[in-house]
């Protein structure tokens, strides 16, 4: 059977719009440039560039207020924030997490010489399946890292119940979930602590950046010291720390983007609604829903390619990419299929059937404030063409 690589293979004669610039998943949203430059001028005048500067402090205050948490410790990226959080919580031995996540969740554990143990997901939510988590608990288990995938909350209460029952520490990788809520409460308020990413590709960015948020005073203080090499005052180191500090320029971007956040969410919400209307009307496609009773950032347009779609997921991606629409297959093939984990658990796939099903059928499409007006119509036209393709 011929592999479809482009719209031309479908015998269409160039009637579709073309994009000179690639349409990226994760194209950064950026707030007001003038305001950002004002902050940059202030930074130049002040000559205070990093190490808990005034803009980082303001950023942390605004974050904590927005989320309704006591402490926000800003960091240089989400991965270091995860590493510091797991270290501050004294996780060791084995920690359970979903295989269906970005590789950073697993690596952050592995770098602390903690063994990530992969549990399966619920294929409906793409989040951890509590029954699978239970099965993975051993005498060496010390914690669970839930991931609020795509910004939709993990089964927080069920995971907390398991953690309490087995004396485990529960924390969340909330890299996707800034600005999202669970039962009306902002994500950031669950578990021992939660970790955000403000990477450029997230709907809200600080160039690179992240944060650990928590209500626990002692934990926050420990994390604050650990991100600054473990210093407690001049010449006195009390923890094995690292350099996890956010810079002033990153905080400036965060402050500017805070002011524009409603605009980012609204653009994402509109794009999600438009994609949903158009793509859900095509047999064999299903756009992941967000619970409209919650706060959502709508940053990921996740489409599941079901069995009755006549063209494979990877062919769809090839065709879209050939048209400069850079769709992605996040988080294929699952952490357990990547090194070093594949070598540790060569048979993990046998106990992660839902991870495989979901990882094999997801594509993520471009969104954000810079998405051209005709992009969604074009994606839908291409997918309709593919749907009507007879192999
Ligand atoms: N936990 C979870 C669940 C995560 O998803 C992540 C990160 C983390 C933890 C770790 O947080 P950080 O340490 O990153 O703060 C991207 C991001 O690098 C990564 O932050 C993110 N998750 C992951 C889901 O996506 P890639 O491999 O997709 O990046 P890349 O370079 O392919 O960029 C994506 C697209 O965005 C490209 O088409 C280009 C475009 N782009 C990218 C950048 C950086 C732009 O248009 N402008 C830009 O400045 O990983």
XYZ file of C-alpha atoms and ligand atoms in Angstrom:
441
model
C 0.000 0.000 0.000
C 1.310 3.467 -0.882
C 2.357 5.596 2.113
C 0.759 9.050 2.005
C 3.344 11.749 2.504
C 1.667 14.927 1.323
C -1.563 16.457 0.093
C -0.308 15.919 -3.471
C -0.492 12.153 -2.869
C -4.238 12.642 -2.404
C -4.532 14.039 -5.921
C -5.534 17.519 -4.749
C -4.499 20.337 -7.054
C -3.104 22.915 -4.673
C -6.376 24.576 -3.630
C -5.372 24.686 0.026
C -3.682 27.727 1.600
C 0.040 27.287 2.159
C 2.053 28.588 5.091
C 5.436 30.191 4.423
C 6.309 30.065 8.115
C 5.942 26.746 9.923
C 3.026 26.520 12.373
C 4.566 25.186 15.590
C 3.064 23.372 18.531
C 4.427 25.433 21.407
C 4.904 28.703 19.539
C 5.548 31.118 22.432
C 2.854 33.522 23.569
C 4.394 36.850 24.424
C 2.948 39.829 26.272
C 3.592 43.531 25.744
C 7.052 44.212 24.288
C 7.214 47.827 25.589
C 6.493 46.717 29.143
C 9.147 44.050 28.849
C 11.707 46.605 27.627
C 10.841 48.902 30.523
C 11.716 46.062 32.873
C 14.940 45.470 30.935
C 15.903 49.144 31.374
C 15.246 48.866 35.091
C 17.438 45.760 35.263
C 20.263 47.653 33.532
C 19.956 50.576 35.928
C 19.764 48.387 39.015
C 22.563 45.976 38.018
C 20.764 43.208 39.851
C 20.547 40.273 37.489
C 19.810 37.155 39.506
C 19.952 35.695 43.057
C 16.498 36.550 44.394
C 16.231 39.964 42.762
C 13.219 42.270 43.121
C 11.493 41.070 39.941
C 11.774 37.416 40.989
C 10.325 38.344 44.367
C 7.448 40.198 42.713
C 6.880 37.281 40.341
C 6.749 34.830 43.257
C 4.278 37.034 45.155
C 1.977 37.345 42.156
C 2.124 33.615 41.477
C 1.321 32.711 45.082
C -1.595 35.179 45.182
C -2.972 33.979 41.873
C -2.825 30.322 42.892
C -3.924 30.842 46.490
C -0.836 29.073 47.896
C 1.457 30.271 50.681
C 4.775 29.776 48.899
C 6.061 29.965 45.372
C 9.757 29.334 44.763
C 10.672 30.382 41.237
C 13.295 28.329 39.403
C 15.351 28.308 36.228
C 13.238 25.532 34.648
C 10.658 22.881 35.462
C 13.093 19.962 35.396
C 15.381 21.429 38.071
C 12.264 22.364 40.049
C 11.177 18.696 39.936
C 14.642 17.554 41.020
C 14.764 19.973 43.926
C 11.217 19.114 45.018
C 11.889 15.353 45.034
C 15.168 15.900 46.902
C 13.591 18.210 49.465
C 10.852 15.624 50.048
C 13.599 13.038 50.605
C 12.117 10.647 48.088
C 14.323 7.638 47.481
C 14.116 3.999 46.375
C 11.182 3.802 43.970
C 8.726 6.495 42.982
C 5.633 5.757 40.912
C 4.792 7.996 37.962
C 2.984 7.625 34.639
C 5.042 6.458 31.685
C 2.862 8.691 29.538
C 4.583 12.000 30.320
C 7.401 14.156 29.017
C 10.734 12.452 29.694
C 11.742 15.172 32.199
C 9.428 13.694 34.838
C 11.350 10.407 34.750
C 14.783 11.988 34.362
C 14.269 14.278 37.355
C 13.867 11.162 39.504
C 16.636 9.198 37.838
C 19.096 12.064 38.360
C 18.420 11.773 42.102
C 19.162 8.037 41.827
C 15.505 7.352 42.491
C 13.997 4.594 40.361
C 10.978 5.756 38.391
C 8.390 2.979 38.333
C 5.894 3.405 35.534
C 2.187 2.981 36.144
C -0.479 2.896 33.472
C -2.973 5.619 32.638
C -6.726 5.772 32.256
C -7.265 5.943 28.476
C -10.162 8.364 28.969
C -8.282 10.944 31.017
C -4.663 10.202 29.954
C -3.782 10.576 33.648
C -2.556 7.996 36.189
C -4.879 5.071 36.825
C -5.037 4.661 40.624
C -5.554 0.874 40.273
C -2.331 0.590 38.321
C -0.537 2.750 40.912
C -1.624 0.378 43.678
C -0.153 -2.566 41.801
C 3.249 -0.879 41.521
C 3.759 -0.310 45.261
C 6.638 -2.296 46.792
C 8.502 -1.999 50.107
C 10.940 0.351 48.336
C 8.249 2.815 47.206
C 8.509 6.227 48.874
C 6.344 8.426 46.704
C 4.041 9.114 43.778
C 4.479 11.830 41.186
C 1.154 12.527 39.481
C 1.220 14.478 36.228
C -1.701 16.749 35.329
C -1.367 15.881 31.679
C -2.528 18.451 29.119
C -3.570 20.661 32.087
C -6.352 18.278 33.167
C -6.028 17.280 36.796
C -4.775 13.890 37.947
C -7.156 11.860 40.156
C -5.943 13.883 43.124
C -8.190 12.444 45.836
C -7.637 8.805 44.840
C -3.873 9.287 44.703
C -3.877 11.064 48.051
C -5.851 8.182 49.578
C -3.298 5.661 48.256
C -0.417 7.815 49.521
C -1.992 8.111 52.992
C -2.771 4.402 53.165
C 0.817 3.414 52.327
C 2.727 6.250 54.004
C 3.917 7.654 50.659
C 4.603 11.243 49.688
C 2.509 12.605 46.849
C 3.627 15.463 44.643
C 2.538 16.647 41.224
C 4.261 17.520 38.008
C 1.964 20.388 37.060
C 4.138 21.485 34.122
C 1.060 21.679 31.869
C -1.412 22.939 34.417
C -0.601 26.526 35.312
C -3.896 28.421 35.455
C -5.991 25.235 35.676
C -8.204 24.072 38.520
C -9.484 20.869 40.082
C -12.949 21.031 41.684
C -12.663 24.810 41.499
C -9.362 24.941 43.410
C -6.279 26.060 41.517
C -3.769 23.380 40.683
C -0.782 24.161 42.864
C -2.714 23.392 46.035
C -2.489 19.606 45.992
C -0.095 17.007 47.382
C 3.046 17.987 49.308
C 3.969 20.395 46.537
C 3.398 20.990 42.831
C 5.857 21.904 40.094
C 5.168 24.197 37.141
C 7.129 24.732 33.948
C 7.297 28.124 32.299
C 9.241 26.934 29.286
C 8.911 28.948 26.071
C 6.560 26.317 24.638
C 4.127 26.529 27.547
C 1.139 28.876 27.170
C 2.711 31.048 29.867
C 6.476 31.402 29.719
C 9.452 33.052 31.368
C 11.718 32.058 28.407
C 12.849 29.092 30.516
C 11.489 28.775 34.021
C 9.592 26.825 36.591
C 8.393 26.946 40.171
C 7.623 24.777 43.149
C 4.533 25.832 45.055
C 3.444 24.580 48.467
C 1.627 25.537 51.658
C 4.250 23.818 53.788
C 6.503 26.476 55.411
C 9.387 24.121 56.226
C 9.365 22.481 52.813
C 9.293 25.869 51.082
C 12.232 27.116 53.133
C 14.246 23.967 52.381
C 13.491 24.253 48.648
C 14.415 27.936 48.710
C 17.813 27.128 50.191
C 18.383 24.099 47.963
C 17.881 26.132 44.802
C 20.726 28.409 46.032
C 23.369 25.715 46.648
C 21.984 25.024 50.138
C 23.296 28.340 51.552
C 21.683 29.525 54.749
C 23.317 32.934 55.048
C 26.893 33.773 54.048
C 29.466 30.987 54.454
C 26.975 28.502 55.843
C 25.732 25.607 53.756
C 23.163 23.329 55.358
C 21.883 21.270 52.392
C 23.316 19.608 49.365
C 21.887 22.146 46.930
C 22.161 23.135 43.326
C 21.713 26.237 41.202
C 18.008 26.455 40.408
C 17.612 30.226 40.489
C 15.388 32.208 38.172
C 17.014 35.270 36.602
C 15.589 38.797 36.653
C 15.089 38.808 32.890
C 13.047 35.609 33.126
C 10.944 37.107 35.910
C 10.405 40.235 33.784
C 8.991 38.061 31.006
C 6.810 36.306 33.576
C 5.416 39.598 34.893
C 4.639 40.844 31.399
C 3.022 37.540 30.499
C 0.978 37.568 33.710
C -0.643 40.767 32.474
C -1.474 39.128 29.152
C -2.508 35.762 30.501
C -6.265 36.214 30.031
C -5.641 37.056 26.395
C -3.521 33.895 25.934
C -6.178 31.698 27.524
C -8.950 33.290 25.479
C -7.045 32.690 22.216
C -6.391 29.084 23.213
C -10.022 28.594 24.243
C -11.270 29.969 20.916
C -8.844 27.792 18.977
C -9.850 24.734 20.970
C -13.555 25.406 20.370
C -12.981 25.881 16.634
C -10.807 22.779 16.305
C -13.393 20.769 18.283
C -16.307 21.866 16.103
C -14.474 21.096 12.883
C -12.550 17.947 13.763
C -15.179 16.205 15.881
C -17.412 16.340 12.809
C -14.924 14.066 11.026
C -15.482 10.369 11.627
C -12.553 8.759 13.425
C -11.248 11.923 15.095
C -11.813 13.042 18.652
C -10.534 16.273 20.174
C -9.683 15.994 23.865
C -12.204 17.958 25.971
C -11.586 20.276 28.868
C -14.105 20.442 31.729
C -15.793 23.813 31.220
C -16.650 23.979 34.954
C -12.930 24.309 35.699
C -10.299 26.914 34.906
C -8.345 25.667 31.883
C -5.438 27.030 29.874
C -6.462 25.057 26.750
C -2.799 24.991 25.719
C -2.822 21.585 24.101
C -5.007 20.657 21.158
C -4.906 16.887 21.505
C -6.578 14.812 18.815
C -7.067 11.062 19.101
C -7.024 9.165 15.822
C -9.473 6.329 16.270
C -9.500 2.926 14.558
C -12.100 3.926 11.953
C -9.933 6.710 10.495
C -8.563 5.311 7.220
C -5.055 6.793 7.490
C -2.510 6.122 10.222
C -1.583 8.686 12.842
C 1.967 8.939 11.516
C 0.797 9.476 7.933
C -1.442 12.293 9.140
C 1.568 13.911 10.797
C 3.643 13.500 7.613
C 0.968 15.149 5.522
C 0.457 18.043 7.946
C 4.201 18.586 8.301
C 4.623 18.595 4.508
C 2.174 21.542 4.553
C 4.305 23.322 7.199
C 1.847 22.435 9.981
C 4.212 20.895 12.511
C 1.866 18.556 14.375
C 3.548 16.415 17.061
C 2.979 12.995 18.583
C 3.536 13.876 22.257
C 4.472 11.749 24.379
C 5.161 8.845 22.116
C 6.436 6.167 22.712
C 6.133 6.621 26.511
C 9.040 7.039 28.935
C 9.362 3.265 29.393
C 10.355 2.951 25.739
C 13.206 5.441 25.977
C 16.701 4.959 27.325
C 17.764 4.284 29.970
C 14.339 3.036 31.085
C 13.840 0.675 28.139
C 16.956 -1.188 29.254
C 15.761 -1.342 32.874
C 12.277 -2.599 32.013
C 12.315 -4.295 28.612
C 8.897 -5.854 29.246
C 7.164 -2.824 30.795
C 4.910 -2.521 27.762
C 3.085 -5.675 28.879
C 1.722 -3.924 31.939
C 1.157 -0.536 30.296
C -1.441 -1.332 27.633
C -3.307 1.971 27.903
C -0.094 3.954 27.652
C 0.567 2.277 24.320
C -2.975 2.779 23.034
C -2.973 6.478 23.858
C 0.642 7.178 22.818
C -0.052 5.525 19.450
C -3.141 7.557 18.653
C -2.465 11.102 19.839
C -1.463 14.054 17.750
C -1.010 17.554 19.100
C -1.815 20.508 16.857
C -0.576 24.114 16.834
C -2.432 26.765 18.840
C -1.671 29.989 20.739
C -2.063 33.685 20.044
C 0.068 33.677 16.890
C -1.917 30.990 15.047
C -2.928 32.415 11.631
C -6.665 32.862 11.039
C -6.915 30.239 8.323
C -4.826 27.580 10.104
C -7.637 25.623 11.728
C -9.753 25.595 8.546
C -6.746 24.317 6.632
C -5.974 21.568 9.158
C -9.634 20.522 9.045
C -9.660 20.513 5.221
C -6.575 18.294 5.141
C -8.058 15.899 7.681
C -11.340 15.757 5.749
C -9.372 14.884 2.609
C -7.553 12.151 4.476
C -10.829 10.848 5.897
C -12.309 10.456 2.451
C -9.140 8.774 1.187
C -9.727 5.177 0.113
C -6.616 3.087 0.687
N 7.110 17.755 32.945
C 6.315 17.792 31.880
C 5.048 17.014 31.885
C 6.673 18.550 30.761
O 5.879 18.573 29.660
C 7.877 19.293 30.796
C 8.297 20.059 29.649
C 8.661 19.232 31.961
C 8.242 18.442 33.022
C 9.962 19.947 32.085
O 9.826 21.353 32.142
P 11.034 22.294 31.590
O 12.304 21.835 32.230
O 11.062 22.167 30.086
O 10.635 23.654 32.065
C 9.023 20.920 24.699
C 9.622 21.708 25.838
O 11.034 21.876 25.692
C 9.337 21.163 27.187
O 9.468 22.247 28.087
C 7.925 20.627 27.299
N 7.666 19.984 28.546
C 7.650 19.648 26.180
C 6.245 19.127 26.236
O 7.794 20.309 24.959
P 10.020 19.763 22.605
O 11.014 18.675 22.498
O 8.685 19.582 22.030
O 10.633 21.180 22.145
P 10.910 21.705 20.687
O 12.246 22.345 20.721
O 10.646 20.639 19.694
O 9.840 22.868 20.537
C 8.480 22.629 20.249
C 8.024 23.533 19.117
O 7.985 24.877 19.575
C 8.895 23.482 17.899
O 8.090 23.227 16.775
C 9.536 24.853 17.835
C 8.630 25.743 18.643
N 9.359 26.762 19.388
C 10.155 26.367 20.417
C 10.857 27.294 21.129
C 11.758 26.863 22.265
C 9.235 28.089 19.028
O 8.510 28.423 18.083
N 9.918 29.027 19.752
C 10.738 28.686 20.796
O 11.317 29.576 21.443
O 9.912 19.992 24.188
